[in-house]
Tab-separated table of C-alpha atoms in Angstrom:
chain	number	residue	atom	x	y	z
A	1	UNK	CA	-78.296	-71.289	-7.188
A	2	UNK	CA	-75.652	-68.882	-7.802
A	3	UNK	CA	-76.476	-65.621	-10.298
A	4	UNK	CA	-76.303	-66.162	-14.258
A	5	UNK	CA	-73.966	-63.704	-14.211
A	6	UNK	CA	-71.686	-65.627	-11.749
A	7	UNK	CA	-71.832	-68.645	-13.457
A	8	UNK	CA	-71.033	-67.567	-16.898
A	9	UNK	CA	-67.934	-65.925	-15.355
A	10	UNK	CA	-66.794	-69.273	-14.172
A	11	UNK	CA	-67.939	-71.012	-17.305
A	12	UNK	CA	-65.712	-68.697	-18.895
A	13	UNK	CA	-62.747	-68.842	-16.529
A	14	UNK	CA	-62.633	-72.669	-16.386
A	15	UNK	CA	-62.496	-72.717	-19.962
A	16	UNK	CA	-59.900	-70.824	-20.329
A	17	UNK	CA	-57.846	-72.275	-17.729
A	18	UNK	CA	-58.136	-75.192	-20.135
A	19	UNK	CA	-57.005	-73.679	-23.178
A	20	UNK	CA	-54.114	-72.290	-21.102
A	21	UNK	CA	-52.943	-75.652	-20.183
A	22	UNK	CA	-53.567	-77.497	-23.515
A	23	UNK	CA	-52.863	-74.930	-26.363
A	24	UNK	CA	-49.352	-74.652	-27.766
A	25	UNK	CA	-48.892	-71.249	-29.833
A	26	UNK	CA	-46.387	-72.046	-32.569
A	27	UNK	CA	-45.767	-69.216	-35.599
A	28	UNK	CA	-46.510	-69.540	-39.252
A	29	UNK	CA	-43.793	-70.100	-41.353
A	30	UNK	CA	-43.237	-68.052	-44.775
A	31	UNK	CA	-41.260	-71.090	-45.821
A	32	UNK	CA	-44.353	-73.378	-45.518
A	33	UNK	CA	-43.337	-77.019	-45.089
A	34	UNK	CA	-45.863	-77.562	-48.311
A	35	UNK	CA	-43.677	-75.798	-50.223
A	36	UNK	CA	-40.673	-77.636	-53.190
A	37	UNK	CA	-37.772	-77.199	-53.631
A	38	UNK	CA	-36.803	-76.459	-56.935
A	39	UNK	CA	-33.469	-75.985	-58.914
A	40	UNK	CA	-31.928	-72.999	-60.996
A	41	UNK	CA	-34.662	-70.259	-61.574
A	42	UNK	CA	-37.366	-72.354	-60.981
A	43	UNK	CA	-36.831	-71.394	-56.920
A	44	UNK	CA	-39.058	-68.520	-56.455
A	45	UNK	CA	-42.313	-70.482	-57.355
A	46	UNK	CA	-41.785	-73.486	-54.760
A	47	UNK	CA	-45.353	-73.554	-54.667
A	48	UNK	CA	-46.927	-72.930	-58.007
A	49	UNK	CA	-50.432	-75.100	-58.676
A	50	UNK	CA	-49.176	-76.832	-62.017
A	51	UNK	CA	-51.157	-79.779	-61.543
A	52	UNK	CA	-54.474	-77.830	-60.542
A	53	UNK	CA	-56.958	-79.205	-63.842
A	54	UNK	CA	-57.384	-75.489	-64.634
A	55	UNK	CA	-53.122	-75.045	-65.495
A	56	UNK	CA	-52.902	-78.859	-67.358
A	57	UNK	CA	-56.106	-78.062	-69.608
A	58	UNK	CA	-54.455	-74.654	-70.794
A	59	UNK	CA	-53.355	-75.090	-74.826
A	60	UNK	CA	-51.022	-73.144	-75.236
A	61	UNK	CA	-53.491	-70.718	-78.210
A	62	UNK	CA	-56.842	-69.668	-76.347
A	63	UNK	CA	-55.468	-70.207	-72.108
A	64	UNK	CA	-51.724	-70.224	-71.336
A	65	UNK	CA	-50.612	-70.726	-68.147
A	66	UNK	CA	-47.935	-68.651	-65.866
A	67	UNK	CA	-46.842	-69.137	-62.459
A	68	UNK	CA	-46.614	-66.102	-59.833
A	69	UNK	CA	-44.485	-65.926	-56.617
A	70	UNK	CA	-44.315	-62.649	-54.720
A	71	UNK	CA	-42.114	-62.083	-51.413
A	72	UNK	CA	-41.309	-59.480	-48.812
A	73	UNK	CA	-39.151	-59.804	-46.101
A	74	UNK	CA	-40.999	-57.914	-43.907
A	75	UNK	CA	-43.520	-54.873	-43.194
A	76	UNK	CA	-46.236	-53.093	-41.505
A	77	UNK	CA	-50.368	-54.162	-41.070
A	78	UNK	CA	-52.252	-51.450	-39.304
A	79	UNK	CA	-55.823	-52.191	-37.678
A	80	UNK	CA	-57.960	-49.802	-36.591
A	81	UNK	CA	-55.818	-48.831	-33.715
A	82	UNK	CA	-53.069	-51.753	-33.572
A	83	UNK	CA	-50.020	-51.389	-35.076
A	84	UNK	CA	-47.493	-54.381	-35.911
A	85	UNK	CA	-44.349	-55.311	-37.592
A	86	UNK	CA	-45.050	-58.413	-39.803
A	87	UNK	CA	-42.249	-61.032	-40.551
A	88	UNK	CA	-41.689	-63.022	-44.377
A	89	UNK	CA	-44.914	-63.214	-46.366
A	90	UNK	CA	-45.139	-65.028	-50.015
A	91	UNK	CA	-47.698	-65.558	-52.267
A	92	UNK	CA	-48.013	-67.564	-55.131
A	93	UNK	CA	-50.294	-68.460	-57.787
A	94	UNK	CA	-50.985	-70.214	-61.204
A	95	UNK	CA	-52.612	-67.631	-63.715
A	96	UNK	CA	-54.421	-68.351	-66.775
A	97	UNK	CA	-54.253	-65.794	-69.672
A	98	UNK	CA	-57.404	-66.067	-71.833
A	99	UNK	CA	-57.516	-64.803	-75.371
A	100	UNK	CA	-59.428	-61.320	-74.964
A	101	UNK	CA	-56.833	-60.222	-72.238
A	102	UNK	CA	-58.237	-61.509	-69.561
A	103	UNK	CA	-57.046	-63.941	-66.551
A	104	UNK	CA	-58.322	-65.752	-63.875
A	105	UNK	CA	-55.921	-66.658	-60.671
A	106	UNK	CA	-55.619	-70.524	-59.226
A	107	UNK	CA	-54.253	-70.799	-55.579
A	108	UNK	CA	-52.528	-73.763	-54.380
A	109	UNK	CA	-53.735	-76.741	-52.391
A	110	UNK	CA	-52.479	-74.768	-48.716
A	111	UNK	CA	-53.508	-71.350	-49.602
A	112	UNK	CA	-52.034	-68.439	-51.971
A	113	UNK	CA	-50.657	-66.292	-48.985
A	114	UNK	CA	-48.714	-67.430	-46.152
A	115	UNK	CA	-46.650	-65.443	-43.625
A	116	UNK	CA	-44.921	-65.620	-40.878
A	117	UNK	CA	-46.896	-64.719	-37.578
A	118	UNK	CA	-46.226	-61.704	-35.731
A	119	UNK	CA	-46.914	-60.558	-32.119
A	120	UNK	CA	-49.523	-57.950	-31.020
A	121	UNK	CA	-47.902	-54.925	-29.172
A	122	UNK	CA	-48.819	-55.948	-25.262
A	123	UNK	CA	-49.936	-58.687	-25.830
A	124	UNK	CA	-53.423	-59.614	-24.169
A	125	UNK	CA	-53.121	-56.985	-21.829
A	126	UNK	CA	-52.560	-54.405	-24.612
A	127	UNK	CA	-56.094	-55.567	-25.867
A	128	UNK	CA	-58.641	-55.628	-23.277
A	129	UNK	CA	-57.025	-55.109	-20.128
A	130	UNK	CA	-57.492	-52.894	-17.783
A	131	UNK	CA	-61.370	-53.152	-17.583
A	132	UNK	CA	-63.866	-52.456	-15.492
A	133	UNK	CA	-66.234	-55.365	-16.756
A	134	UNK	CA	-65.960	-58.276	-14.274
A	135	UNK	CA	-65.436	-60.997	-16.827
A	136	UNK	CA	-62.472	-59.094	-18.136
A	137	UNK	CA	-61.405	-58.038	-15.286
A	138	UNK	CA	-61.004	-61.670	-13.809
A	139	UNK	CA	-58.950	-62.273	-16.913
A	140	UNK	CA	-56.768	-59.395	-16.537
A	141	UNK	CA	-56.042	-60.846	-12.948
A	142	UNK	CA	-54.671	-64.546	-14.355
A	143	UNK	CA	-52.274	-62.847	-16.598
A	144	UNK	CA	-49.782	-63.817	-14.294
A	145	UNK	CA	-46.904	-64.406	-17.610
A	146	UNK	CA	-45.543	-63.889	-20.999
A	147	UNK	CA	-47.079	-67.218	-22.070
A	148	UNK	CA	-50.732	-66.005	-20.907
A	149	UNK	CA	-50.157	-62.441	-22.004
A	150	UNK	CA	-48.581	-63.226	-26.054
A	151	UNK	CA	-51.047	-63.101	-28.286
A	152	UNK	CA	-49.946	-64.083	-32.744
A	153	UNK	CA	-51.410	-62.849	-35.506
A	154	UNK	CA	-51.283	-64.681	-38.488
A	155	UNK	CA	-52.428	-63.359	-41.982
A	156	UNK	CA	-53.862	-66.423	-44.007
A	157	UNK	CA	-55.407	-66.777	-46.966
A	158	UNK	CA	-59.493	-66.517	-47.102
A	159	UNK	CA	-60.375	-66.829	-50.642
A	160	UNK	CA	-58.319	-66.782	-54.619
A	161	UNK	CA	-56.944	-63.675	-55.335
A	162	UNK	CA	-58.545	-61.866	-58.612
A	163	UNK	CA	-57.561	-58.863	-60.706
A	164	UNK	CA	-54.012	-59.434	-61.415
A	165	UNK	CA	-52.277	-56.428	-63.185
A	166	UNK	CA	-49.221	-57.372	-64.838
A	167	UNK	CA	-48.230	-53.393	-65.813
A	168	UNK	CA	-49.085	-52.228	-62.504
A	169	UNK	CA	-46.511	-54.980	-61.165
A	170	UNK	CA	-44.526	-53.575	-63.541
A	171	UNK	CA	-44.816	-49.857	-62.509
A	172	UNK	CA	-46.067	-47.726	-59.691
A	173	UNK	CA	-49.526	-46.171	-58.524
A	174	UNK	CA	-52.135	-48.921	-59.467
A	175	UNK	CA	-53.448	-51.889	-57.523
A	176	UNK	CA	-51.126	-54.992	-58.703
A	177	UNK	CA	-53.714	-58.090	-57.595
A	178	UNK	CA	-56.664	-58.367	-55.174
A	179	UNK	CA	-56.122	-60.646	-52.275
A	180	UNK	CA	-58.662	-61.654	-49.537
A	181	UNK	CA	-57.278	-62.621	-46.050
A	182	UNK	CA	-58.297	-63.209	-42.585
A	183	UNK	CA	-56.244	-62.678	-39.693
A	184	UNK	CA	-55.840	-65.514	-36.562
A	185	UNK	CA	-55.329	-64.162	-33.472
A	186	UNK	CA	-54.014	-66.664	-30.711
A	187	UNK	CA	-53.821	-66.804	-26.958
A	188	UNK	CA	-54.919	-69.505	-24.489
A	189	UNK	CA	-57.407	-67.187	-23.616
A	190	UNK	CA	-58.566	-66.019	-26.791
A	191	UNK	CA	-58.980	-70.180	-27.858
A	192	UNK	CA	-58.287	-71.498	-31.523
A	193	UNK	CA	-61.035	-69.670	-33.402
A	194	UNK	CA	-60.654	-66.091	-32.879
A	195	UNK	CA	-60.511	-64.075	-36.290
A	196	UNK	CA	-60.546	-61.100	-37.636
A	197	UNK	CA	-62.237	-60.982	-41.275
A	198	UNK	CA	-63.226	-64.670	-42.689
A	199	UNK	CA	-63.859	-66.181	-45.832
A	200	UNK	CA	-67.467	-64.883	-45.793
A	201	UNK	CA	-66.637	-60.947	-45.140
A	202	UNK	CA	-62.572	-61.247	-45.892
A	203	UNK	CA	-59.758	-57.980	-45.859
A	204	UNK	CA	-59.078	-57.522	-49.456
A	205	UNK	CA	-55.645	-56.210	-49.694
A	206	UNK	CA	-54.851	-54.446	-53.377
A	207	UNK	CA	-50.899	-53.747	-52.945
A	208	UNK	CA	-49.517	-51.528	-55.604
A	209	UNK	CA	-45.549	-50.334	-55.811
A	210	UNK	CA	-44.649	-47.539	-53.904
A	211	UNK	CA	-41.956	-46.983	-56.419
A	212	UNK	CA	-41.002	-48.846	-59.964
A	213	UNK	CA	-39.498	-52.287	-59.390
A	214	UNK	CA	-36.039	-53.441	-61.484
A	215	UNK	CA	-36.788	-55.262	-64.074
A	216	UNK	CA	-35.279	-58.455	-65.433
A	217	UNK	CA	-35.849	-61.083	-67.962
A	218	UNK	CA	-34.105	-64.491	-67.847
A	219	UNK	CA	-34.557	-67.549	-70.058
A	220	UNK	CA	-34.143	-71.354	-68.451
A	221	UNK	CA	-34.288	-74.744	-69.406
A	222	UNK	CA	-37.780	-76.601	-68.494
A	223	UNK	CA	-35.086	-77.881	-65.263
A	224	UNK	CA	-34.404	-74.168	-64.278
A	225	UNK	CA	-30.978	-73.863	-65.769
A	226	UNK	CA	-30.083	-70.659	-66.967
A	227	UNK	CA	-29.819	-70.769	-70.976
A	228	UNK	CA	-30.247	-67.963	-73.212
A	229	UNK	CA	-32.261	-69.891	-75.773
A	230	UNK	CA	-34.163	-71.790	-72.994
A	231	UNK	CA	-37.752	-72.929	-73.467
A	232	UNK	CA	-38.771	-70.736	-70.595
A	233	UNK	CA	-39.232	-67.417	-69.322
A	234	UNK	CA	-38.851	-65.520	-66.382
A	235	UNK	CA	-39.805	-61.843	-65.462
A	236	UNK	CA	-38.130	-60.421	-62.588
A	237	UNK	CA	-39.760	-57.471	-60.456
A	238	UNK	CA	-37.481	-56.295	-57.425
A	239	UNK	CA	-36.844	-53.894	-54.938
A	240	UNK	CA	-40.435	-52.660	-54.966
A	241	UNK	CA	-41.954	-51.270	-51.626
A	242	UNK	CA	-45.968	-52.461	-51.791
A	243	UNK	CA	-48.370	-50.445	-49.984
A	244	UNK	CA	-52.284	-50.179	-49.532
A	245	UNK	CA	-54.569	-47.935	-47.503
A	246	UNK	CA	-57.959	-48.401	-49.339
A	247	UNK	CA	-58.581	-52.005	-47.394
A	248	UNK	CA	-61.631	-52.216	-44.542
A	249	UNK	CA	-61.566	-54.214	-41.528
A	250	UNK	CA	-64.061	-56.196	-39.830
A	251	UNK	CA	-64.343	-56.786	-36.299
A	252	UNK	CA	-63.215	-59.921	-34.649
A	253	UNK	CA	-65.060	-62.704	-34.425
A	254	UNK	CA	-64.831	-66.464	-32.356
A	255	UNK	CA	-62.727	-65.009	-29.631
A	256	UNK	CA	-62.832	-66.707	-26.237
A	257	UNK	CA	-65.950	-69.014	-25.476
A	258	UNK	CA	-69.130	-68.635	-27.760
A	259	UNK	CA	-67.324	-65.422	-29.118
A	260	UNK	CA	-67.922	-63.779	-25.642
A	261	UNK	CA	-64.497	-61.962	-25.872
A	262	UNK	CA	-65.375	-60.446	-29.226
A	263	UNK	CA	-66.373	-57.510	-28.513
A	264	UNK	CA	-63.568	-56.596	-25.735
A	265	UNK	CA	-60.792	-57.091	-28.970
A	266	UNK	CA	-62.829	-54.758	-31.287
A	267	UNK	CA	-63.179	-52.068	-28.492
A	268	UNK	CA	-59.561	-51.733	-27.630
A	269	UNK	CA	-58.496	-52.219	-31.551
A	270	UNK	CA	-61.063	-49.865	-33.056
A	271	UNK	CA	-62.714	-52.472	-35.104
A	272	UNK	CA	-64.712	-52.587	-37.233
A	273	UNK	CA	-62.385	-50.231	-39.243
A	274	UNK	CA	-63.561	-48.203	-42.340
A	275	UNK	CA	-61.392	-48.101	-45.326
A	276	UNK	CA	-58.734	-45.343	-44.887
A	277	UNK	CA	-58.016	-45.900	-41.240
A	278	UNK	CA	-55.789	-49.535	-42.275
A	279	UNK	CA	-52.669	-49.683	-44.123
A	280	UNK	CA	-50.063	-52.444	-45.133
A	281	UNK	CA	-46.455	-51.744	-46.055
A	282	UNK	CA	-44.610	-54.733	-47.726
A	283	UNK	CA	-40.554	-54.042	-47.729
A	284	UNK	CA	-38.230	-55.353	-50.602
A	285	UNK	CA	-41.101	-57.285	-51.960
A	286	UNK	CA	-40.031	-59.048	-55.650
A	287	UNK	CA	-42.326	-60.708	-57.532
A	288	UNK	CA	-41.356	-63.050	-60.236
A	289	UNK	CA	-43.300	-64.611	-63.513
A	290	UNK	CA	-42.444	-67.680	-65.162
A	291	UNK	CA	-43.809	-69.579	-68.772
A	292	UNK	CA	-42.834	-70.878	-71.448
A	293	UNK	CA	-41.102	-68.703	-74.216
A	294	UNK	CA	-43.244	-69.825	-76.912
A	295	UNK	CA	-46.403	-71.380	-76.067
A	296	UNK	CA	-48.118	-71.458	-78.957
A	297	UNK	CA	-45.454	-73.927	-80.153
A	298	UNK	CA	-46.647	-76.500	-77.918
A	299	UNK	CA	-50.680	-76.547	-78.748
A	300	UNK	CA	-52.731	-78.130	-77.092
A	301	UNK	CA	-49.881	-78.951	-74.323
A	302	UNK	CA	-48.653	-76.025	-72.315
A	303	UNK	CA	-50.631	-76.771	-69.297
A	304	UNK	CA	-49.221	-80.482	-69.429
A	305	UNK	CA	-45.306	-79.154	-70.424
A	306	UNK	CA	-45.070	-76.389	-67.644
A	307	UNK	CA	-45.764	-79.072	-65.034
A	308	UNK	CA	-43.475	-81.388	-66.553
A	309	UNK	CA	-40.913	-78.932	-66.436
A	310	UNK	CA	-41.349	-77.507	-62.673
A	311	UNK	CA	-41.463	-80.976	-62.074
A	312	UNK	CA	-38.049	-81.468	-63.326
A	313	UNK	CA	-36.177	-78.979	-61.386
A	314	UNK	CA	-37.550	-80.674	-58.216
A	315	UNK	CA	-34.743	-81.016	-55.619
């Protein structure tokens, strides 16, 4: 019988050699195909939850209702000791002012962040290879091409984003909105479950404004036609560079077979990470804010009349 050692080596390496011939790596798209479009100035929130039961019970007096969209055209993540240039991310969510100030967040059906994916520096190679360890080693040796080698990241959502800040959208230095995501790394190699951070021990990103956004203020029609005495409201917040460097990072976790490649991506990439050592940069980000004008001239129906409307300006 050959060694343990030698057979979970070619446990390992048949597997792989699997996942290399079956998986298909295909990026993330910021312009998710879940997403509507929607006329006028109604476009930015293409993916607002208006029919979530939390947004059609608001009245209008005690809970109105908003929708969010924030995107950036591009940007930095850092991780531990990985560096890479991120495509379009947007996030969007339904928000629910309570009387007292406060407000609770409601993420659509797909997720409130998606992005576009973005390849790690290297590639597979970059990450564990060269090595001394003979499993990794015999990996090293089948990276034979580009298709072996690429390895995606892909920031998703891993949770509802909490603590939105309205005035700190508004102006610079403070955290804008807490939002907890998990990053998917993919290679034939690496399989389909290999993570870093998860909806159990997420990155919690807190962007703030590196600099004060423009401000605007439009009014629309419930369609999203512009009109000065429209029923609706939108707040526009653009321009801004978003940073954060007060995030943590956990290490990665489901990479290759039964997670046996975990801990060759965590000792190339420096992870786990303590806060201070990550940072995110978000370019050009604008964020918008739509709801009605006057919603306490609707009671008990501005839950029920803001998805009527963003249903109207459906293309």
């Amino acid at each position: 019988m050959r060694p343990a050692s030698t057979r979970l080596r070619a446990g390992l390496l048949a597997t792989c050699t699997a996942l290399g011939a079956f998986a298909t790596i295909g990026p993330a798209s910021a312009d998710a195909s879940s997403a509507t479009q929607l006329a006028g100035d109604w476009a930015p929130f293409s993916r607002c939850p208006v029919d979530d039961p939390a947004m059609l019970a608001a009245d209008g007096r005690t809970d109105i209702v908003q929708c969010i969209a924030s995107h950036s055209a591009s940007g930095t993540i850092k991780l531990g000791n990985t560096n890479v240039v991120t495509g379009a991310s947007d996030l969007q969510v339904g928000v629910v002012q309570h009387t007292g100030g406060t407000n609770s967040l409601v993420a659509p059906a797909g997720g409130a962040l998606i992005a576009d994916s973005a390849d790690i520096p290297g590639g597979l190679l970059g990450l564990m290879c060269p090595s001394n360890i003979p499993v990794i080693g015999d990996i090293c040796r089948q990276i034979t091409n580009g298709t072996l080698n690429r390895v995606t990241a892909t920031v998703e959502s891993a949770g509802t984003p909490t603590d939105f800040n309205l005035t700190a959208g508004a102006t610079s230095g403070q955290p804008i909105i807490a939002i907890p995501i998990r990053i998917h790394l993919q290679n034939p190699f690496l399989g389909n479950s290999c993570y870093i951070g998860s909806a159990a021990h997420p990155i919690v990103l807190r962007p703030q404004n590196v600099t004060a956004p423009t401000l605007g203020i439009q009014r629309f029609d419930g369609n999203g036609t512009p009109d000065t005495a429209g029923d609706m409201n939108r707040l526009s917040l653009v321009n801004a560079s978003q940073t954060d460097t007060t995030f943590a990072v956990p290490g990665a976790s489901g990479c290759g077979l039964a997670g046996l490649l975990d801990w060759a991506v965590n000792l190339k990439t420096g992870l786990p990470s303590a806060a201070g050592r990550n940072s995110v940069v978000l370019n050009s980000a604008s964020t918008y804010l739509a709801g009605l004008h006057a919603p306490g001239t609707v009671v008990p129906d501005n839950g029920k009349l803001l998805s009527q409307y963003w249903h109207s300006a459906v293309q």
